[in-house]
Amino acid sequence: MMTMALWPRRRKRRGFLKWGILFILLLIVIPWGISLLFEDELEIKIKGDTARVRVLNHQTNKLMYLGLEEYLVGVVAAEMPASFPEEALKAQAVAARTYAVKRLQIPDPRIKNLNQDADLSTNPAINQAWISSEEMKNRWGVWGYRAYKKKIIQAVQETAGQVLVYQGQLIDPVYHSSCGGGRTENSEDVWKFQIPYLRSVACVDHQDRYRETVNTIDLARLDKALGTSLQSIPVSKLQTGKNYIQVMEKTGTGRVKTMRFGNTVISGTELRSKLGLASTWFDWQVKGESILFVTRGNGHGVGMCQYGAAAMAEQGKDYRQILTHYYTGVGFAKISY
């Protein structure tokens, strides 16, 4: 039986033990936390990354000299949510690498007009988007930065050197954020040319933040953007008469191909660009002195759907299966540095 004299001693020893364990944990955790807060870079070491690319940073207007695979880490981080499954990130890495190498083979005159020495640009309007490590930290926070950047480096590293080819030639692997959960688009319904590997394919049904987007555009802004004069027409006529606003033609996937506003006929692609719509898959309605556009998806709809790629990865498909689904008839090749 425990005596009253021994009980306080036991309690004291247990107290010392608890404080000792806590002290040891603090010795381990605090330095680790400090290293996360103050470590400037996660070093990117990818075997064979000897190819150098000259990238024009459109924000600073300065050239950056990067390893190709190092550059791709910043592209994947900018172009696809880092929370997506690993196989989707790998698919993005291969598509981004193919796009970059294609631009090295055939220089983009828009980039050369900005800087003759540049191979690529970080401007997403003319090239692939790219973000720096500092921008990654701002986007993901200090704790997310380490986990997400490591995940992206792994996706790039595990597909190192892999590119997509069609009949032995590098493809233009265009991609977009979300097709809206239906089908991707044929290239000729968005641009001028019919490209054999950019065919409309069924997309895996997926939920995403671009499932439905609502834009209300007043007639004054629309007239200015399109060069029309809809403000001069009574709203009652705009609401009831097809003579003023009408969808003239749709693509096979249901997206708007051409639309008429008064005497002006405009392509769906140009309309999307001028009005800042998420996609050309939309319904519209006159609401007072504005037009309400309800769009599905985000982007041009051609090539790989990124949200669809994530859904395929969640179903157990690997990056090769994802890429061969969205790019018809393509194969894989490996570039030598």
GROMACS .gro file of C-alpha atoms in nm:
model
  337
    1MET     CA    1   0.000   0.000   0.000
    2MET     CA    2   0.128   0.348  -0.094
    3THR     CA    3   0.203   0.562   0.207
    4MET     CA    4   0.109   0.929   0.227
    5ALA     CA    5   0.479   1.020   0.242
    6LEU     CA    6   0.559   0.859  -0.096
    7TRP     CA    7   0.262   1.005  -0.289
    8PRO     CA    8   0.396   1.363  -0.324
    9ARG     CA    9   0.732   1.229  -0.445
   10ARG     CA   10   0.564   1.023  -0.718
   11ARG     CA   11   0.364   1.323  -0.832
   12LYS     CA   12   0.677   1.536  -0.840
   13ARG     CA   13   0.864   1.278  -1.052
   14ARG     CA   14   0.572   1.257  -1.295
   15GLY     CA   15   0.568   1.635  -1.322
   16PHE     CA   16   0.940   1.641  -1.404
   17LEU     CA   17   0.884   1.367  -1.665
   18LYS     CA   18   0.605   1.561  -1.839
   19TRP     CA   19   0.811   1.880  -1.850
   20GLY     CA   20   1.111   1.684  -1.977
   21ILE     CA   21   0.913   1.535  -2.266
   22LEU     CA   22   0.769   1.876  -2.351
   23PHE     CA   23   1.117   2.030  -2.349
   24ILE     CA   24   1.252   1.763  -2.586
   25LEU     CA   25   0.959   1.813  -2.824
   26LEU     CA   26   1.020   2.187  -2.827
   27LEU     CA   27   1.386   2.128  -2.910
   28ILE     CA   28   1.276   1.927  -3.214
   29VAL     CA   29   0.973   2.123  -3.333
   30ILE     CA   30   1.096   2.482  -3.294
   31PRO     CA   31   1.409   2.449  -3.514
   32TRP     CA   32   1.202   2.265  -3.776
   33GLY     CA   33   0.941   2.541  -3.773
   34ILE     CA   34   1.207   2.811  -3.795
   35SER     CA   35   1.366   2.634  -4.091
   36LEU     CA   36   1.030   2.637  -4.269
   37LEU     CA   37   0.979   3.005  -4.202
   38PHE     CA   38   1.321   3.120  -4.313
   39GLU     CA   39   1.428   2.870  -4.576
   40ASP     CA   40   1.430   3.071  -4.897
   41GLU     CA   41   1.423   2.794  -5.154
   42LEU     CA   42   1.345   2.432  -5.204
   43GLU     CA   43   1.635   2.331  -5.421
   44ILE     CA   44   1.532   2.188  -5.755
   45LYS     CA   45   1.760   1.903  -5.852
   46ILE     CA   46   1.649   1.715  -6.159
   47LYS     CA   47   1.892   1.476  -6.318
   48GLY     CA   48   1.997   1.579  -6.666
   49ASP     CA   49   1.851   1.931  -6.642
   50THR     CA   50   2.124   2.082  -6.858
   51ALA     CA   51   1.903   2.250  -7.119
   52ARG     CA   52   1.886   2.623  -7.053
   53VAL     CA   53   1.599   2.847  -7.154
   54ARG     CA   54   1.587   3.225  -7.169
   55VAL     CA   55   1.258   3.338  -7.020
   56LEU     CA   56   1.133   3.695  -7.041
   57ASN     CA   57   0.968   3.790  -6.712
   58HIS     CA   58   0.681   4.011  -6.829
   59GLN     CA   59   0.650   4.173  -6.486
   60THR     CA   60   1.013   4.287  -6.459
   61ASN     CA   61   1.094   4.287  -6.833
   62LYS     CA   62   1.417   4.101  -6.751
   63LEU     CA   63   1.557   3.779  -6.895
   64MET     CA   64   1.584   3.480  -6.663
   65TYR     CA   65   1.824   3.197  -6.745
   66LEU     CA   66   1.672   2.874  -6.616
   67GLY     CA   67   1.708   2.502  -6.661
   68LEU     CA   68   1.419   2.370  -6.869
   69GLU     CA   69   1.292   2.140  -6.594
   70GLU     CA   70   1.340   2.414  -6.334
   71TYR     CA   71   1.132   2.646  -6.552
   72LEU     CA   72   0.857   2.383  -6.574
   73VAL     CA   73   0.815   2.376  -6.196
   74GLY     CA   74   0.709   2.741  -6.211
   75VAL     CA   75   0.480   2.673  -6.507
   76VAL     CA   76   0.298   2.380  -6.345
   77ALA     CA   77   0.262   2.582  -6.024
   78ALA     CA   78   0.104   2.869  -6.219
   79GLU     CA   79  -0.112   2.671  -6.460
   80MET     CA   80  -0.269   2.397  -6.243
   81PRO     CA   81  -0.392   2.394  -5.882
   82ALA     CA   82  -0.123   2.226  -5.672
   83SER     CA   83  -0.394   2.044  -5.477
   84PHE     CA   84  -0.475   1.834  -5.785
   85PRO     CA   85  -0.375   1.463  -5.784
   86GLU     CA   86  -0.016   1.373  -5.872
   87GLU     CA   87  -0.107   1.209  -6.204
   88ALA     CA   88  -0.287   1.524  -6.319
   89LEU     CA   89   0.021   1.731  -6.228
   90LYS     CA   90   0.239   1.489  -6.424
   91ALA     CA   91   0.010   1.527  -6.726
   92GLN     CA   92   0.042   1.904  -6.693
   93ALA     CA   93   0.421   1.876  -6.669
   94VAL     CA   94   0.443   1.675  -6.993
   95ALA     CA   95   0.207   1.912  -7.175
   96ALA     CA   96   0.398   2.216  -7.050
   97ARG     CA   97   0.734   2.064  -7.147
   98THR     CA   98   0.608   1.982  -7.496
   99TYR     CA   99   0.474   2.334  -7.537
  100ALA     CA  100   0.807   2.486  -7.429
  101VAL     CA  101   1.025   2.263  -7.647
  102LYS     CA  102   0.798   2.331  -7.945
  103ARG     CA  103   0.857   2.704  -7.891
  104LEU     CA  104   1.231   2.641  -7.881
  105GLN     CA  105   1.203   2.466  -8.218
  106ILE     CA  106   0.973   2.725  -8.374
  107PRO     CA  107   1.023   3.067  -8.209
  108ASP     CA  108   0.712   3.270  -8.133
  109PRO     CA  109   0.737   3.606  -8.317
  110ARG     CA  110   0.531   3.775  -8.044
  111ILE     CA  111   0.805   3.694  -7.793
  112LYS     CA  112   1.086   3.790  -8.031
  113ASN     CA  113   0.917   4.125  -8.088
  114LEU     CA  114   0.946   4.190  -7.715
  115ASN     CA  115   1.303   4.063  -7.678
  116GLN     CA  116   1.512   3.903  -7.953
  117ASP     CA  117   1.710   3.698  -7.701
  118ALA     CA  118   1.407   3.545  -7.528
  119ASP     CA  119   1.289   3.190  -7.595
  120LEU     CA  120   0.980   3.203  -7.376
  121SER     CA  121   0.771   3.452  -7.181
  122THR     CA  122   0.589   3.440  -6.848
  123ASN     CA  123   0.298   3.635  -6.998
  124PRO     CA  124  -0.002   3.396  -7.005
  125ALA     CA  125  -0.159   3.601  -7.285
  126ILE     CA  126   0.109   3.484  -7.530
  127ASN     CA  127   0.279   3.191  -7.357
  128GLN     CA  128   0.248   2.964  -7.055
  129ALA     CA  129   0.208   3.127  -6.716
  130TRP     CA  130   0.499   3.102  -6.471
  131ILE     CA  131   0.543   3.203  -6.108
  132SER     CA  132   0.851   3.240  -5.889
  133SER     CA  133   0.912   3.073  -5.554
  134GLU     CA  134   0.818   3.398  -5.382
  135GLU     CA  135   0.486   3.403  -5.565
  136MET     CA  136   0.430   3.040  -5.467
  137LYS     CA  137   0.476   3.134  -5.101
  138ASN     CA  138   0.229   3.420  -5.138
  139ARG     CA  139  -0.021   3.189  -5.306
  140TRP     CA  140   0.009   2.887  -5.075
  141GLY     CA  141   0.149   3.030  -4.752
  142VAL     CA  142   0.469   2.918  -4.583
  143TRP     CA  143   0.339   2.578  -4.478
  144GLY     CA  144   0.169   2.497  -4.809
  145TYR     CA  145   0.474   2.614  -5.003
  146ARG     CA  146   0.697   2.326  -4.897
  147ALA     CA  147   0.436   2.055  -4.948
  148TYR     CA  148   0.305   2.182  -5.281
  149LYS     CA  149   0.638   2.274  -5.434
  150LYS     CA  150   0.782   1.936  -5.340
  151LYS     CA  151   0.478   1.771  -5.500
  152ILE     CA  152   0.524   1.968  -5.823
  153ILE     CA  153   0.899   1.905  -5.837
  154GLN     CA  154   0.824   1.534  -5.808
  155ALA     CA  155   0.571   1.552  -6.094
  156VAL     CA  156   0.828   1.725  -6.316
  157GLN     CA  157   1.109   1.492  -6.211
  158GLU     CA  158   0.911   1.172  -6.265
  159THR     CA  159   0.827   1.278  -6.622
  160ALA     CA  160   1.166   1.437  -6.696
  161GLY     CA  161   1.234   1.476  -7.068
  162GLN     CA  162   0.898   1.334  -7.180
  163VAL     CA  163   0.712   1.511  -7.461
  164LEU     CA  164   0.409   1.444  -7.681
  165VAL     CA  165   0.441   1.372  -8.052
  166TYR     CA  166   0.205   1.308  -8.342
  167GLN     CA  167   0.349   1.117  -8.636
  168GLY     CA  168   0.697   1.186  -8.504
  169GLN     CA  169   0.652   1.562  -8.463
  170LEU     CA  170   0.607   1.765  -8.145
  171ILE     CA  171   0.248   1.872  -8.095
  172ASP     CA  172   0.101   2.202  -7.978
  173PRO     CA  173  -0.053   2.071  -7.654
  174VAL     CA  174  -0.300   2.348  -7.582
  175TYR     CA  175  -0.499   2.309  -7.263
  176HIS     CA  176  -0.766   2.492  -7.068
  177SER     CA  177  -0.900   2.508  -6.715
  178SER     CA  178  -1.246   2.355  -6.753
  179CYS     CA  179  -1.462   2.237  -7.042
  180GLY     CA  180  -1.766   2.263  -6.817
  181GLY     CA  181  -1.812   1.890  -6.780
  182GLY     CA  182  -1.930   1.811  -7.132
  183ARG     CA  183  -1.695   1.772  -7.428
  184THR     CA  184  -1.378   1.945  -7.534
  185GLU     CA  185  -1.384   2.146  -7.857
  186ASN     CA  186  -1.246   2.082  -8.206
  187SER     CA  187  -0.958   2.313  -8.295
  188GLU     CA  188  -1.124   2.448  -8.612
  189ASP     CA  189  -1.426   2.565  -8.413
  190VAL     CA  190  -1.203   2.798  -8.212
  191TRP     CA  191  -0.917   2.877  -8.449
  192LYS     CA  192  -0.877   2.847  -8.826
  193PHE     CA  193  -0.712   2.509  -8.859
  194GLN     CA  194  -0.827   2.151  -8.820
  195ILE     CA  195  -0.555   1.977  -8.621
  196PRO     CA  196  -0.579   1.596  -8.610
  197TYR     CA  197  -0.478   1.554  -8.246
  198LEU     CA  198  -0.704   1.836  -8.119
  199ARG     CA  199  -1.037   1.659  -8.161
  200SER     CA  200  -1.346   1.695  -7.948
  201VAL     CA  201  -1.360   1.419  -7.685
  202ALA     CA  202  -1.598   1.340  -7.402
  203CYS     CA  203  -1.476   1.479  -7.073
  204VAL     CA  204  -1.509   1.307  -6.739
  205ASP     CA  205  -1.793   1.469  -6.549
  206HIS     CA  206  -1.645   1.692  -6.284
  207GLN     CA  207  -1.744   1.961  -6.040
  208ASP     CA  208  -1.539   2.278  -6.037
  209ARG     CA  209  -1.568   2.645  -5.957
  210TYR     CA  210  -1.625   2.723  -6.325
  211ARG     CA  211  -1.933   2.504  -6.353
  212GLU     CA  212  -2.143   2.816  -6.391
  213THR     CA  213  -2.030   3.178  -6.409
  214VAL     CA  214  -2.263   3.477  -6.431
  215ASN     CA  215  -2.161   3.800  -6.605
  216THR     CA  216  -2.388   4.104  -6.626
  217ILE     CA  217  -2.269   4.345  -6.895
  218ASP     CA  218  -2.445   4.676  -6.947
  219LEU     CA  219  -2.530   4.787  -7.300
  220ALA     CA  220  -2.292   5.084  -7.285
  221ARG     CA  221  -1.995   4.858  -7.217
  222LEU     CA  222  -2.108   4.609  -7.480
  223ASP     CA  223  -2.147   4.882  -7.744
  224LYS     CA  224  -1.800   5.012  -7.666
  225ALA     CA  225  -1.642   4.665  -7.682
  226LEU     CA  226  -1.818   4.551  -8.000
  227GLY     CA  227  -1.870   4.879  -8.184
  228THR     CA  228  -2.247   4.834  -8.182
  229SER     CA  229  -2.530   5.075  -8.096
  230LEU     CA  230  -2.770   4.864  -7.891
  231GLN     CA  231  -2.831   5.150  -7.647
  232SER     CA  232  -3.031   5.327  -7.918
  233ILE     CA  233  -3.279   5.038  -7.939
  234PRO     CA  234  -3.569   5.024  -7.689
  235VAL     CA  235  -3.515   4.753  -7.428
  236SER     CA  236  -3.858   4.603  -7.506
  237LYS     CA  237  -3.747   4.536  -7.863
  238LEU     CA  238  -3.416   4.385  -7.750
  239GLN     CA  239  -3.604   4.149  -7.519
  240THR     CA  240  -3.854   4.027  -7.776
  241GLY     CA  241  -3.693   4.065  -8.117
  242LYS     CA  242  -3.441   3.822  -8.266
  243ASN     CA  243  -3.359   4.087  -8.522
  244TYR     CA  244  -3.126   4.257  -8.276
  245ILE     CA  245  -2.946   3.986  -8.077
  246GLN     CA  246  -2.923   3.630  -8.202
  247VAL     CA  247  -2.696   3.326  -8.187
  248MET     CA  248  -2.629   3.248  -8.552
  249GLU     CA  249  -2.437   2.923  -8.521
  250LYS     CA  250  -2.324   2.678  -8.254
  251THR     CA  251  -2.045   2.423  -8.261
  252GLY     CA  252  -2.108   2.052  -8.231
  253THR     CA  253  -2.054   2.075  -7.855
  254GLY     CA  254  -2.312   2.350  -7.809
  255ARG     CA  255  -2.074   2.643  -7.776
  256VAL     CA  256  -2.148   2.969  -7.954
  257LYS     CA  257  -1.963   2.989  -8.287
  258THR     CA  258  -2.111   3.314  -8.422
  259MET     CA  259  -2.352   3.567  -8.276
  260ARG     CA  260  -2.518   3.879  -8.412
  261PHE     CA  261  -2.562   4.209  -8.229
  262GLY     CA  262  -2.758   4.448  -8.449
  263ASN     CA  263  -2.571   4.453  -8.780
  264THR     CA  264  -2.250   4.316  -8.628
  265VAL     CA  265  -2.172   3.944  -8.656
  266ILE     CA  266  -1.891   3.826  -8.430
  267SER     CA  267  -1.732   3.488  -8.358
  268GLY     CA  268  -1.783   3.330  -8.020
  269THR     CA  269  -1.407   3.331  -7.958
  270GLU     CA  270  -1.379   3.704  -8.029
  271LEU     CA  271  -1.688   3.776  -7.822
  272ARG     CA  272  -1.542   3.587  -7.526
  273SER     CA  273  -1.219   3.785  -7.555
  274LYS     CA  274  -1.379   4.128  -7.590
  275LEU     CA  275  -1.633   4.082  -7.312
  276GLY     CA  276  -1.410   3.883  -7.076
  277LEU     CA  277  -1.643   3.582  -7.067
  278ALA     CA  278  -1.519   3.259  -6.910
  279SER     CA  279  -1.605   3.051  -7.219
  280THR     CA  280  -1.813   3.042  -7.537
  281TRP     CA  281  -2.056   2.792  -7.385
  282PHE     CA  282  -2.321   3.029  -7.257
  283ASP     CA  283  -2.686   3.129  -7.241
  284TRP     CA  284  -2.787   3.493  -7.252
  285GLN     CA  285  -3.082   3.711  -7.156
  286VAL     CA  286  -3.160   4.083  -7.177
  287LYS     CA  287  -3.212   4.221  -6.826
  288GLY     CA  288  -3.311   4.587  -6.831
  289GLU     CA  289  -3.027   4.780  -6.990
  290SER     CA  290  -2.784   4.490  -6.949
  291ILE     CA  291  -2.727   4.146  -7.093
  292LEU     CA  292  -2.686   3.852  -6.857
  293PHE     CA  293  -2.441   3.584  -6.974
  294VAL     CA  294  -2.435   3.251  -6.789
  295THR     CA  295  -2.128   3.053  -6.896
  296ARG     CA  296  -2.010   2.698  -6.833
  297GLY     CA  297  -1.644   2.606  -6.812
  298ASN     CA  298  -1.339   2.828  -6.838
  299GLY     CA  299  -1.110   2.870  -7.137
  300HIS     CA  300  -1.118   2.793  -7.508
  301GLY     CA  301  -1.217   2.430  -7.453
  302VAL     CA  302  -0.952   2.274  -7.682
  303GLY     CA  303  -0.708   2.003  -7.575
  304MET     CA  304  -0.663   1.889  -7.216
  305CYS     CA  305  -0.927   1.995  -6.967
  306GLN     CA  306  -0.739   2.041  -6.640
  307TYR     CA  307  -1.035   1.973  -6.413
  308GLY     CA  308  -1.117   1.672  -6.628
  309ALA     CA  309  -0.757   1.553  -6.590
  310ALA     CA  310  -0.794   1.578  -6.213
  311ALA     CA  311  -1.118   1.378  -6.225
  312MET     CA  312  -0.952   1.108  -6.438
  313ALA     CA  313  -0.662   1.089  -6.192
  314GLU     CA  314  -0.908   1.049  -5.906
  315GLN     CA  315  -1.059   0.755  -6.096
  316GLY     CA  316  -0.718   0.587  -6.106
  317LYS     CA  317  -0.597   0.688  -6.453
  318ASP     CA  318  -0.227   0.768  -6.491
  319TYR     CA  319  -0.081   1.068  -6.671
  320ARG     CA  320  -0.026   0.878  -6.996
  321GLN     CA  321  -0.389   0.770  -7.008
  322ILE     CA  322  -0.498   1.127  -6.936
  323LEU     CA  323  -0.285   1.274  -7.213
  324THR     CA  324  -0.375   1.016  -7.478
  325HIS     CA  325  -0.742   1.075  -7.398
  326TYR     CA  326  -0.731   1.450  -7.457
  327TYR     CA  327  -0.480   1.450  -7.745
  328THR     CA  328  -0.604   1.209  -8.011
  329GLY     CA  329  -0.351   0.968  -8.161
  330VAL     CA  330  -0.043   1.105  -7.985
  331GLY     CA  331   0.259   0.914  -7.860
  332PHE     CA  332   0.544   0.983  -7.619
  333ALA     CA  333   0.906   1.065  -7.692
  334LYS     CA  334   1.198   1.164  -7.473
  335ILE     CA  335   1.416   1.461  -7.551
  336SER     CA  336   1.790   1.438  -7.498
  337TYR     CA  337   1.962   1.731  -7.328
   0.00000   0.00000   0.00000
